[in-house]
Coordinates of C-alpha atoms in Angstrom, one line a residue:
M1101 CA 14.7 -10.1 28.2
V1102 CA 14.0 -7.1 30.3
E1103 CA 14.3 -6.6 34.1
P1104 CA 11.2 -5.3 35.4
V1105 CA 11.0 -2.1 37.3
K1106 CA 8.9 -3.9 40.1
P1107 CA 10.0 -7.3 40.6
I1108 CA 8.1 -9.6 42.8
V1109 CA 10.2 -9.8 46.1
Y1110 CA 9.4 -12.2 49.2
Y1111 CA 11.3 -11.8 52.3
L1112 CA 11.9 -14.7 54.4
D1113 CA 10.6 -15.1 57.9
P1114 CA 13.6 -14.4 60.5
A1115 CA 12.3 -17.5 62.2
T1116 CA 13.3 -19.7 59.4
P1117 CA 16.0 -22.2 60.5
T1118 CA 19.3 -21.1 59.0
K1119 CA 20.0 -24.4 57.2
Y1120 CA 17.0 -24.2 55.4
V1121 CA 17.1 -20.6 54.2
P1122 CA 19.0 -21.4 50.8
Y1123 CA 16.1 -23.8 49.9
I1124 CA 13.4 -21.6 50.5
K1125 CA 15.1 -18.9 48.6
Q1126 CA 15.3 -21.5 45.7
G1127 CA 11.9 -22.4 45.9
V1128 CA 10.9 -18.7 45.4
E1129 CA 13.5 -18.1 42.7
D1130 CA 12.7 -21.1 40.7
W1131 CA 9.9 -19.3 39.1
N1132 CA 12.5 -17.1 37.6
E1133 CA 12.8 -19.7 34.6
A1134 CA 9.1 -19.3 33.9
F1135 CA 9.3 -15.5 33.6
E1136 CA 12.1 -15.7 31.4
E1137 CA 9.9 -17.5 29.0
A1138 CA 7.7 -14.6 29.2
G1139 CA 10.4 -12.1 28.8
F1140 CA 11.5 -11.1 32.4
K1141 CA 14.8 -11.3 33.5
N1142 CA 15.0 -11.5 37.4
A1143 CA 11.4 -11.3 38.0
V1144 CA 11.3 -12.9 41.2
I1145 CA 13.4 -12.4 44.2
A1146 CA 13.8 -13.8 47.6
K1147 CA 15.6 -12.0 50.3
E1148 CA 16.1 -12.4 54.0
A1149 CA 14.1 -10.3 56.2
P1150 CA 16.1 -6.9 57.3
S1151 CA 17.3 -6.7 60.8
P1152 CA 15.9 -4.1 63.2
E1153 CA 19.1 -2.1 62.9
E1154 CA 18.6 -2.2 59.0
D1155 CA 15.2 -1.3 58.9
P1156 CA 13.4 -0.8 62.2
D1157 CA 9.9 -0.1 60.7
W1158 CA 10.0 -3.5 58.6
S1159 CA 7.4 -5.8 59.7
P1160 CA 6.0 -9.1 58.2
E1161 CA 2.5 -8.0 58.9
D1162 CA 3.0 -4.8 56.6
I1163 CA 0.9 -5.4 53.5
R1164 CA 3.6 -3.6 51.5
Y1165 CA 5.6 -6.6 51.9
S1166 CA 5.3 -10.4 50.5
T1167 CA 6.7 -12.9 52.9
V1168 CA 7.5 -16.8 53.4
R1169 CA 6.5 -17.2 57.2
W1170 CA 7.7 -20.1 59.2
V1171 CA 5.0 -21.2 61.7
A1172 CA 5.8 -23.6 64.6
S1173 CA 2.8 -25.9 64.3
T1174 CA 1.9 -29.3 64.4
I1175 CA -0.3 -28.5 61.0
R1176 CA 1.0 -30.6 58.2
N1177 CA 0.6 -28.0 55.5
A1178 CA 1.8 -25.1 53.6
V1179 CA -0.4 -22.4 51.9
G1180 CA -0.1 -19.6 49.4
P1181 CA -2.8 -17.0 49.8
S1182 CA -2.6 -13.5 48.0
V1183 CA -4.3 -10.1 48.2
S1184 CA -5.5 -8.7 45.0
D1185 CA -6.8 -5.1 43.9
P1186 CA -10.4 -5.8 43.5
R1187 CA -10.6 -2.8 41.0
A1188 CA -7.8 -4.1 38.3
G1189 CA -7.2 -7.9 39.5
E1190 CA -3.8 -7.2 40.1
I1191 CA -2.2 -9.5 42.6
I1192 CA -0.4 -6.8 45.1
E1193 CA 0.9 -9.0 48.0
S1194 CA 1.1 -12.5 49.2
D1195 CA 2.3 -14.5 52.6
I1196 CA 3.3 -17.8 51.8
V1197 CA 3.0 -19.9 54.9
W1198 CA 5.2 -23.1 55.7
Y1199 CA 3.9 -25.0 58.9
H1200 CA 6.9 -26.7 60.5
N1201 CA 5.5 -30.1 60.9
H1202 CA 4.9 -30.3 57.1
M1203 CA 8.4 -31.9 56.9
R1204 CA 7.0 -34.9 58.8
S1205 CA 4.4 -35.7 55.8
Y1206 CA 7.1 -35.4 53.2
R1207 CA 9.5 -37.5 55.5
N1208 CA 6.9 -40.3 55.5
R1209 CA 5.7 -40.1 52.1
L1210 CA 9.3 -40.2 50.8
M1211 CA 9.8 -43.3 52.6
I1212 CA 6.7 -45.0 51.8
E1213 CA 6.7 -43.9 47.9
T1214 CA 10.3 -44.0 47.0
G1215 CA 12.3 -45.9 49.7
A1216 CA 12.2 -49.2 47.6
A1217 CA 14.2 -47.3 45.2
N1218 CA 15.9 -44.4 47.1
P1219 CA 18.3 -45.5 50.0
A1220 CA 18.4 -41.9 51.1
A1221 CA 14.4 -41.9 52.1
R1222 CA 14.9 -45.1 54.5
K1223 CA 15.3 -43.4 57.6
L1224 CA 13.5 -41.0 60.1
Q1225 CA 15.8 -38.3 60.3
L1226 CA 16.6 -37.5 56.4
D1227 CA 19.5 -35.5 55.2
D1228 CA 19.2 -31.8 55.1
D1229 CA 19.5 -31.9 51.1
L1230 CA 16.7 -34.5 50.7
I1231 CA 14.2 -32.8 53.0
G1232 CA 15.2 -29.4 51.8
E1233 CA 14.7 -30.2 48.3
T1234 CA 11.3 -31.2 49.0
M1235 CA 10.6 -28.0 51.0
R1236 CA 11.9 -26.1 47.9
R1237 CA 9.3 -27.5 45.6
V1238 CA 6.5 -27.1 48.1
I1239 CA 7.4 -23.3 48.3
S1240 CA 7.5 -23.3 44.5
N1241 CA 4.0 -24.5 44.5
E1242 CA 2.5 -22.0 46.8
I1243 CA 4.5 -19.3 44.8
G1244 CA 2.5 -20.4 41.8
H1245 CA -0.7 -20.3 43.5
A1246 CA 0.5 -16.6 44.7
I1247 CA 1.0 -15.6 41.1
G1248 CA -2.2 -16.8 39.7
L1249 CA -2.0 -20.5 39.0
P1250 CA -4.3 -23.0 39.9
H1251 CA -3.8 -26.8 40.5
N1252 CA -3.6 -28.6 37.1
M1253 CA -4.6 -32.1 38.0
Q1254 CA -4.0 -33.3 34.3
S1255 CA -0.5 -32.5 33.9
S1256 CA 1.0 -35.9 35.1
S1257 CA -1.1 -37.9 32.6
A1258 CA 1.1 -36.3 29.7
Y1259 CA 4.0 -38.3 30.6
P1260 CA 4.6 -42.2 29.5
V1261 CA 4.9 -44.3 32.6
D1262 CA 8.1 -45.9 31.7
S1263 CA 9.8 -42.4 31.0
L1264 CA 9.4 -42.0 34.7
R1265 CA 11.9 -44.8 35.3
S1266 CA 14.5 -43.0 32.9
G1267 CA 16.8 -40.7 34.8
S1268 CA 17.8 -38.7 31.8
F1269 CA 13.8 -38.1 30.9
T1270 CA 13.1 -37.2 34.9
Q1271 CA 16.0 -34.9 35.4
E1272 CA 15.2 -32.8 32.4
F1273 CA 11.3 -32.9 32.7
G1274 CA 10.5 -33.8 36.3
I1275 CA 7.6 -36.1 37.1
A1276 CA 4.9 -33.9 35.7
T1277 CA 4.5 -30.9 33.4
T1278 CA 3.8 -28.4 36.1
I1279 CA 4.6 -28.0 39.9
M1280 CA 1.0 -27.3 40.4
E1281 CA -0.1 -30.8 40.1
Y1282 CA -0.4 -33.0 43.2
A1283 CA 2.4 -35.3 41.8
R1284 CA 4.8 -34.9 44.9
Q1285 CA 7.1 -37.9 44.6
N1286 CA 8.2 -40.5 41.8
Y1287 CA 6.5 -43.9 43.1
I1288 CA 7.0 -45.5 39.8
A1289 CA 10.8 -45.7 39.7
Q1290 CA 12.2 -49.2 40.6
P1291 CA 15.3 -50.3 42.4
G1292 CA 18.1 -50.3 40.0
D1293 CA 16.8 -47.5 37.8
E1294 CA 19.5 -45.1 37.8
N1295 CA 19.8 -41.0 38.1
I1296 CA 16.1 -40.9 38.9
R1297 CA 14.5 -37.6 40.1
F1298 CA 12.2 -38.2 42.8
I1299 CA 11.0 -34.8 43.3
R1300 CA 8.7 -32.5 41.3
K1301 CA 10.1 -29.3 39.8
I1302 CA 9.0 -26.4 37.6
G1303 CA 7.8 -28.0 34.2
L1304 CA 6.9 -27.0 30.5
Y1305 CA 3.4 -26.2 31.3
D1306 CA 4.5 -23.7 34.1
K1307 CA 6.7 -21.8 31.5
Y1308 CA 3.7 -21.7 29.2
A1309 CA 1.2 -20.6 31.7
V1310 CA 3.5 -17.7 33.0
N1311 CA 4.1 -16.7 29.5
W1312 CA 0.3 -16.5 28.7
G1313 CA -0.5 -14.6 31.6
Y1314 CA 2.5 -12.3 32.2
R1315 CA 4.0 -11.6 28.8
V1316 CA 3.7 -8.1 27.3
I1317 CA 1.8 -8.0 24.0
P1318 CA 3.3 -4.5 22.4
D1319 CA 0.6 -4.3 19.8
A1320 CA -2.4 -4.8 22.2
E1321 CA -3.5 -1.3 23.2
T1322 CA -6.4 -2.7 25.6
P1323 CA -7.2 -6.1 27.2
E1324 CA -9.6 -7.0 24.3
N1325 CA -7.1 -6.4 21.8
E1326 CA -4.9 -9.1 23.7
K1327 CA -7.5 -11.8 23.4
P1328 CA -7.2 -13.0 19.7
V1329 CA -3.4 -13.5 20.5
L1330 CA -3.9 -15.1 23.8
D1331 CA -6.6 -17.6 22.0
Q1332 CA -4.2 -18.4 19.3
W1333 CA -1.4 -19.5 21.7
I1334 CA -3.8 -21.6 23.4
L1335 CA -4.9 -23.2 20.0
D1336 CA -1.0 -23.4 19.0
K1337 CA -0.7 -26.0 21.9
A1338 CA -4.4 -27.6 21.9
D1339 CA -3.2 -31.2 20.6
D1340 CA -0.1 -31.3 22.8
P1341 CA -0.9 -33.2 26.1
I1342 CA 1.8 -31.2 27.8
Y1343 CA -0.3 -28.2 27.7
R1344 CA -3.7 -29.6 28.9
F1345 CA -5.2 -28.4 32.2
A1346 CA -8.1 -30.1 34.3
S1347 CA -9.2 -30.0 37.7
S1348 CA -10.1 -33.3 39.4
T1349 CA -13.5 -34.4 38.6
G1350 CA -13.9 -38.0 40.0
Y1351 CA -14.7 -39.4 36.6
D1352 CA -11.6 -38.4 34.4
P1353 CA -8.8 -41.1 35.3
S1354 CA -6.3 -38.5 33.3
S1355 CA -7.0 -35.7 36.0
Q1356 CA -6.5 -37.3 39.4
T1357 CA -4.7 -36.1 42.4
E1358 CA -1.6 -37.6 43.5
D1359 CA -1.4 -39.6 40.5
L1360 CA 1.6 -40.3 37.7
S1361 CA 1.8 -41.1 34.2
N1362 CA -0.8 -41.6 31.3
D1363 CA -1.4 -45.5 32.4
P1364 CA -2.7 -45.7 35.8
V1365 CA -2.9 -49.4 35.7
K1366 CA 0.7 -49.9 35.1
A1367 CA 1.7 -47.0 37.5
S1368 CA -0.1 -48.3 40.1
T1369 CA 1.3 -51.8 39.7
Y1370 CA 4.8 -50.4 39.9
G1371 CA 3.6 -48.4 43.1
L1372 CA 2.3 -51.5 44.5
M1373 CA 5.5 -53.5 44.0
N1374 CA 7.4 -50.7 45.8
L1375 CA 5.1 -50.8 48.8
K1376 CA 5.6 -54.8 48.9
R1377 CA 9.4 -53.9 49.1
V1378 CA 9.0 -51.3 51.8
V1379 CA 6.8 -53.2 54.1
P1380 CA 9.4 -55.7 55.3
N1381 CA 11.8 -52.9 56.2
L1382 CA 9.5 -50.7 58.2
I1383 CA 10.3 -51.8 61.5
E1384 CA 14.2 -51.3 60.7
W1385 CA 13.6 -48.0 59.1
T1386 CA 11.5 -46.6 61.7
S1387 CA 13.0 -47.8 64.9
T1388 CA 14.9 -45.7 67.3
P1389 CA 16.5 -47.3 70.3
G1390 CA 15.0 -46.3 73.6
K1391 CA 11.8 -45.2 72.0
G1392 CA 8.5 -47.2 71.0
Y1393 CA 6.7 -47.8 67.9
D1394 CA 4.7 -44.5 67.2
D1395 CA 6.6 -43.8 64.2
L1396 CA 6.2 -47.3 62.8
E1397 CA 2.5 -47.1 63.5
E1398 CA 2.0 -43.5 61.8
I1399 CA 4.1 -44.8 58.7
Y1400 CA 2.3 -48.2 58.3
G1401 CA -1.0 -46.3 58.6
E1402 CA 0.1 -43.9 55.8
L1403 CA 1.1 -46.5 53.7
I1404 CA -2.2 -48.1 53.9
G1405 CA -3.5 -44.9 52.6
Q1406 CA -1.1 -44.8 49.5
W1407 CA -2.2 -48.3 48.7
S1408 CA -6.0 -46.9 48.9
R1409 CA -4.4 -44.1 46.4
Y1410 CA -3.2 -46.5 43.9
A1411 CA -6.3 -48.4 44.0
G1412 CA -8.3 -45.2 43.4
H1413 CA -6.4 -44.3 40.6
V1414 CA -7.3 -47.7 38.7
S1415 CA -11.0 -47.6 39.9
T1416 CA -11.7 -44.4 38.2
N1417 CA -11.3 -46.0 35.2
I1418 CA -14.5 -48.0 35.5
G1419 CA -17.0 -45.9 34.0
G1420 CA -14.5 -43.3 33.4
M1421 CA -14.8 -40.5 30.8
Y1422 CA -11.8 -38.4 29.5
Q1423 CA -12.8 -34.8 29.7
S1424 CA -11.1 -32.2 26.9
R1425 CA -11.3 -28.6 27.5
K1426 CA -12.4 -27.1 24.2
S1427 CA -14.1 -23.9 22.9
S1428 CA -16.9 -24.4 20.4
D1429 CA -14.8 -23.3 17.5
Q1430 CA -12.5 -26.3 18.3
K1431 CA -13.2 -29.6 16.3
G1432 CA -14.5 -32.7 18.2
V1433 CA -16.3 -33.6 21.7
L1434 CA -15.4 -32.8 25.0
Y1435 CA -16.1 -36.4 26.6
T1436 CA -14.7 -39.8 25.5
P1437 CA -15.2 -42.9 27.1
V1438 CA -12.0 -44.8 28.5
P1439 CA -11.8 -47.7 25.9
K1440 CA -13.2 -50.8 26.9
D1441 CA -10.5 -52.9 26.9
Y1442 CA -8.6 -50.7 29.3
Q1443 CA -11.6 -50.6 31.7
Q1444 CA -11.3 -54.6 31.8
K1445 CA -7.5 -54.3 32.6
A1446 CA -8.6 -51.9 35.3
M1447 CA -11.1 -54.6 36.5
G1448 CA -8.5 -57.2 36.3
F1449 CA -6.1 -55.1 38.6
L1450 CA -8.6 -54.4 41.2
N1451 CA -9.6 -58.2 41.5
E1452 CA -6.1 -59.3 41.4
H1453 CA -4.6 -56.4 43.5
V1454 CA -7.5 -54.9 45.7
F1455 CA -10.2 -57.2 46.6
S1456 CA -8.0 -60.2 47.1
T1457 CA -6.5 -60.5 50.4
P1458 CA -3.6 -58.5 50.9
D1459 CA -1.1 -60.8 52.5
W1460 CA 2.0 -58.6 52.0
L1461 CA 0.5 -55.9 54.0
L1462 CA -0.6 -58.1 56.9
D1463 CA 2.9 -58.5 58.2
K1464 CA 2.4 -59.8 61.6
E1465 CA 5.7 -58.6 62.8
I1466 CA 4.4 -55.3 62.4
L1467 CA 0.9 -55.6 63.5
R1468 CA 1.8 -57.4 66.8
R1469 CA 4.0 -54.2 67.5
I1470 CA 1.3 -51.5 67.1
E1471 CA -2.0 -53.0 67.9
H1472 CA -4.0 -56.0 69.7
A1473 CA -6.7 -56.2 67.0
G1474 CA -7.6 -54.1 64.1
A1475 CA -6.4 -55.5 60.7
L1476 CA -9.7 -57.0 59.6
D1477 CA -11.5 -53.9 59.8
R1478 CA -8.6 -52.0 58.4
V1479 CA -8.6 -53.8 55.2
K1480 CA -12.6 -54.0 55.0
N1481 CA -12.7 -50.3 55.1
L1482 CA -10.2 -49.7 52.2
Q1483 CA -11.6 -52.7 50.0
S1484 CA -15.3 -51.3 50.5
R1485 CA -14.2 -47.8 49.5
M1486 CA -13.0 -49.4 46.3
L1487 CA -16.2 -51.6 46.0
N1488 CA -18.4 -48.7 46.8
H1489 CA -17.1 -46.9 44.0
V1490 CA -17.1 -49.5 41.5
M1491 CA -20.7 -50.2 42.2
G1492 CA -21.7 -46.6 42.5
A1493 CA -25.0 -45.7 41.0
D1494 CA -23.4 -42.8 39.0
V1495 CA -20.7 -45.2 37.7
M1496 CA -23.3 -47.9 36.2
M1497 CA -25.3 -44.9 35.0
R1498 CA -22.3 -43.8 32.8
L1499 CA -21.6 -47.5 31.9
N1500 CA -25.2 -47.9 30.5
E1501 CA -25.0 -44.6 28.7
T1502 CA -21.8 -45.5 26.7
H1503 CA -23.3 -48.7 26.3
I1504 CA -26.4 -47.2 24.5
F1505 CA -24.1 -44.9 22.4
D1506 CA -21.3 -47.2 21.6
G1507 CA -22.8 -50.8 21.7
D1508 CA -20.4 -53.6 21.7
Y1509 CA -17.4 -51.3 21.6
A1510 CA -18.3 -50.0 25.3
Y1511 CA -18.0 -51.9 28.6
A1512 CA -21.4 -53.0 29.1
P1513 CA -22.9 -52.7 32.6
L1514 CA -23.6 -56.5 32.9
E1515 CA -20.1 -57.1 31.7
M1516 CA -18.7 -55.3 34.6
L1517 CA -21.0 -56.8 37.0
E1518 CA -19.9 -60.2 35.8
D1519 CA -16.3 -59.4 35.9
L1520 CA -16.8 -58.1 39.3
R1521 CA -18.8 -60.9 40.6
R1522 CA -16.4 -63.3 39.5
G1523 CA -13.6 -61.7 41.0
V1524 CA -15.2 -60.8 44.5
W1525 CA -16.7 -64.4 44.6
S1526 CA -13.8 -66.4 43.0
E1527 CA -13.5 -69.1 45.5
I1528 CA -17.2 -70.4 44.6
Y1529 CA -15.6 -70.6 41.1
E1530 CA -12.6 -72.5 42.2
M1531 CA -14.4 -74.5 45.1
T1532 CA -11.8 -73.1 47.7
S1533 CA -12.3 -72.0 51.4
I1534 CA -13.0 -68.3 51.9
D1535 CA -10.8 -66.5 54.3
P1536 CA -12.0 -63.9 56.9
Y1537 CA -11.0 -60.8 55.0
R1538 CA -13.0 -62.1 51.8
R1539 CA -15.7 -62.9 53.7
N1540 CA -15.9 -59.5 55.0
L1541 CA -15.5 -58.1 51.5
Q1542 CA -18.5 -60.4 50.1
R1543 CA -20.9 -59.1 52.9
V1544 CA -19.9 -55.6 51.6
Y1545 CA -20.7 -56.5 48.2
L1546 CA -24.3 -57.6 49.2
D1547 CA -24.7 -54.6 51.4
N1548 CA -23.9 -52.4 48.6
I1549 CA -26.7 -54.1 46.4
K1550 CA -29.1 -53.8 49.2
S1551 CA -28.6 -50.0 49.5
I1552 CA -29.2 -49.5 46.0
F1553 CA -32.4 -51.8 46.4
T1554 CA -33.5 -49.6 49.3
T1555 CA -32.5 -46.1 48.2
D1556 CA -34.6 -44.4 45.5
E1557 CA -32.1 -41.4 44.6
T1558 CA -28.3 -40.9 45.2
R1559 CA -26.4 -37.6 44.9
N1560 CA -23.6 -37.0 42.5
F1561 CA -21.5 -34.2 41.1
R1562 CA -24.1 -33.4 38.4
G1563 CA -27.0 -33.7 41.0
S1564 CA -29.0 -37.0 41.7
V1565 CA -29.2 -40.2 40.0
D1566 CA -32.7 -41.7 39.9
I1567 CA -32.0 -45.4 40.8
K1568 CA -35.6 -46.5 41.4
N1569 CA -36.7 -45.5 37.5
S1570 CA -33.2 -46.7 35.9
D1571 CA -31.7 -49.9 34.6
I1572 CA -29.5 -50.1 37.9
R1573 CA -31.9 -52.7 39.8
P1574 CA -32.8 -54.8 37.0
F1575 CA -29.1 -55.3 36.3
L1576 CA -28.7 -56.1 39.9
R1577 CA -31.6 -58.5 40.0
V1578 CA -29.7 -60.6 37.3
E1579 CA -26.5 -60.5 39.0
L1580 CA -28.3 -61.6 42.4
G1581 CA -29.8 -64.3 40.5
L1582 CA -26.7 -65.8 38.9
L1583 CA -24.7 -65.5 42.4
Q1584 CA -27.7 -67.3 44.0
N1585 CA -27.3 -70.3 41.6
D1586 CA -23.6 -70.2 42.0
L1587 CA -23.7 -70.0 45.8
E1588 CA -26.0 -73.1 46.0
R1589 CA -23.9 -75.1 43.8
A1590 CA -20.6 -74.4 45.8
Q1591 CA -22.3 -75.2 49.0
T1592 CA -22.8 -78.6 47.9
R1593 CA -18.9 -79.0 47.0
I1594 CA -17.2 -77.1 49.3
S1595 CA -16.3 -79.1 52.6
D1596 CA -14.6 -76.2 54.9
G1597 CA -17.3 -75.6 57.6
L1598 CA -16.8 -71.8 58.2
T1599 CA -17.1 -71.1 54.2
R1600 CA -20.3 -73.2 54.3
A1601 CA -21.7 -71.1 56.9
H1602 CA -20.7 -67.9 55.3
I1603 CA -22.5 -69.4 51.9
E1604 CA -25.5 -70.2 54.0
D1605 CA -25.6 -66.6 55.5
A1606 CA -24.8 -65.0 51.9
L1607 CA -28.1 -66.9 50.5
I1608 CA -30.3 -65.6 53.5
R1609 CA -29.2 -62.1 52.8
I1610 CA -29.8 -62.5 49.1
D1611 CA -33.4 -63.7 49.9
D1612 CA -33.9 -60.7 52.3
I1613 CA -32.6 -58.3 49.4
L1614 CA -35.0 -59.9 46.9
D1615 CA -38.0 -60.3 49.3
A1616 CA -37.7 -56.6 50.4
E1617 CA -37.6 -55.5 46.9
N1618 CA -40.7 -57.3 45.9

């Protein structure tokens, strides 16, 4: 290794609270282990800003100095912009910005995602070591942007789900292969798992990427001469999932934001198990003598958002396609459908944990402290988002095309719709009463179908989906006919008055959809 003549130097904002200075410095200098992979020692240095006596001309606004700014703001974010020389592309300066209130985001997320397994996260005022560690890793992420690395949303899918319950594994390898992934906290670890790392860190992909981008190739006299060597480095790692890269697409379940592991269904099951442990403790963990319940309301609301993330990580598998980045001289296709059995497993999760009434979440002791009403709409909105995705025209188009190519090996659209119908309308097959939350969901189900029958075209990431001239409406017409028959049969057998009224309303809605379509 060699020491660079011109290392990357960051100056810390003098406004940085003294107790957090060590963590900010570590966040900057964490990248040295990646630069060592590229042959450089002490490549990145963090310094405290000089005093006016030491250097009266120094200013954080001077473009000659890269800085980590501490901004007193209610914004919950951090950014890592940089300035490049347009003639050569050289990154010449950057200013990392840490907004003070971002600590609140991480305090809340640590409690929600890790509080079940991590006692240190079960309070509003976190110990400096814990909040400092999260700040350190956010700064590392922003430095990564500044040195040229984009987000890699595929990195977390390289790790087996149960490895994230291993203390030895997580301490050595972190929770994703790169710190440039939106994989912030280890929500998979369960109570009783020992020596767990809960927060992300520099990973194997980071070292690989910095080596690829910064290593000197002595025999290459021009940038063009470097290309064969750089290409070979990529090919050498092409079959190793640790070194994959992808941004989030909306259809690839291996490239999602805020997710962990190679098994979204099992990971979300673990995450949900932890949320169910956290909810009964939220009042205790968020209460401060002499104050109201603002913190409880805020964190409970964010916990619902986390449930939505776990559900979304699973729903992406329905009609999902894995994308592999390859050049034309590499073997194999770029798009591979999620296997049928895994899509069915994902649908089973949604029916059991998302479309069912979340009694565990509807904690009366919490709700009566934060609102006079709102639970019905809150649950409906969350379930509606997941239902809208699964019944989306682009999802059904991908299912249909996959069925055309793969036949019985694919999850056929009518199979998916039947599994969904039997999950969303399970009460009419079990001949039981339908509660208000489920009645809401079932009305949304019918509204979604109505929308598809009255909308000829919808937009997706590729452009548009021609609904009118596709197979989507015929599929849904079949489903409506089956549902109509099942509702009429249940109407004569279920005695609950509210349920019977709901079924009558559903039958009228189905007639309206079919009459309007004809």
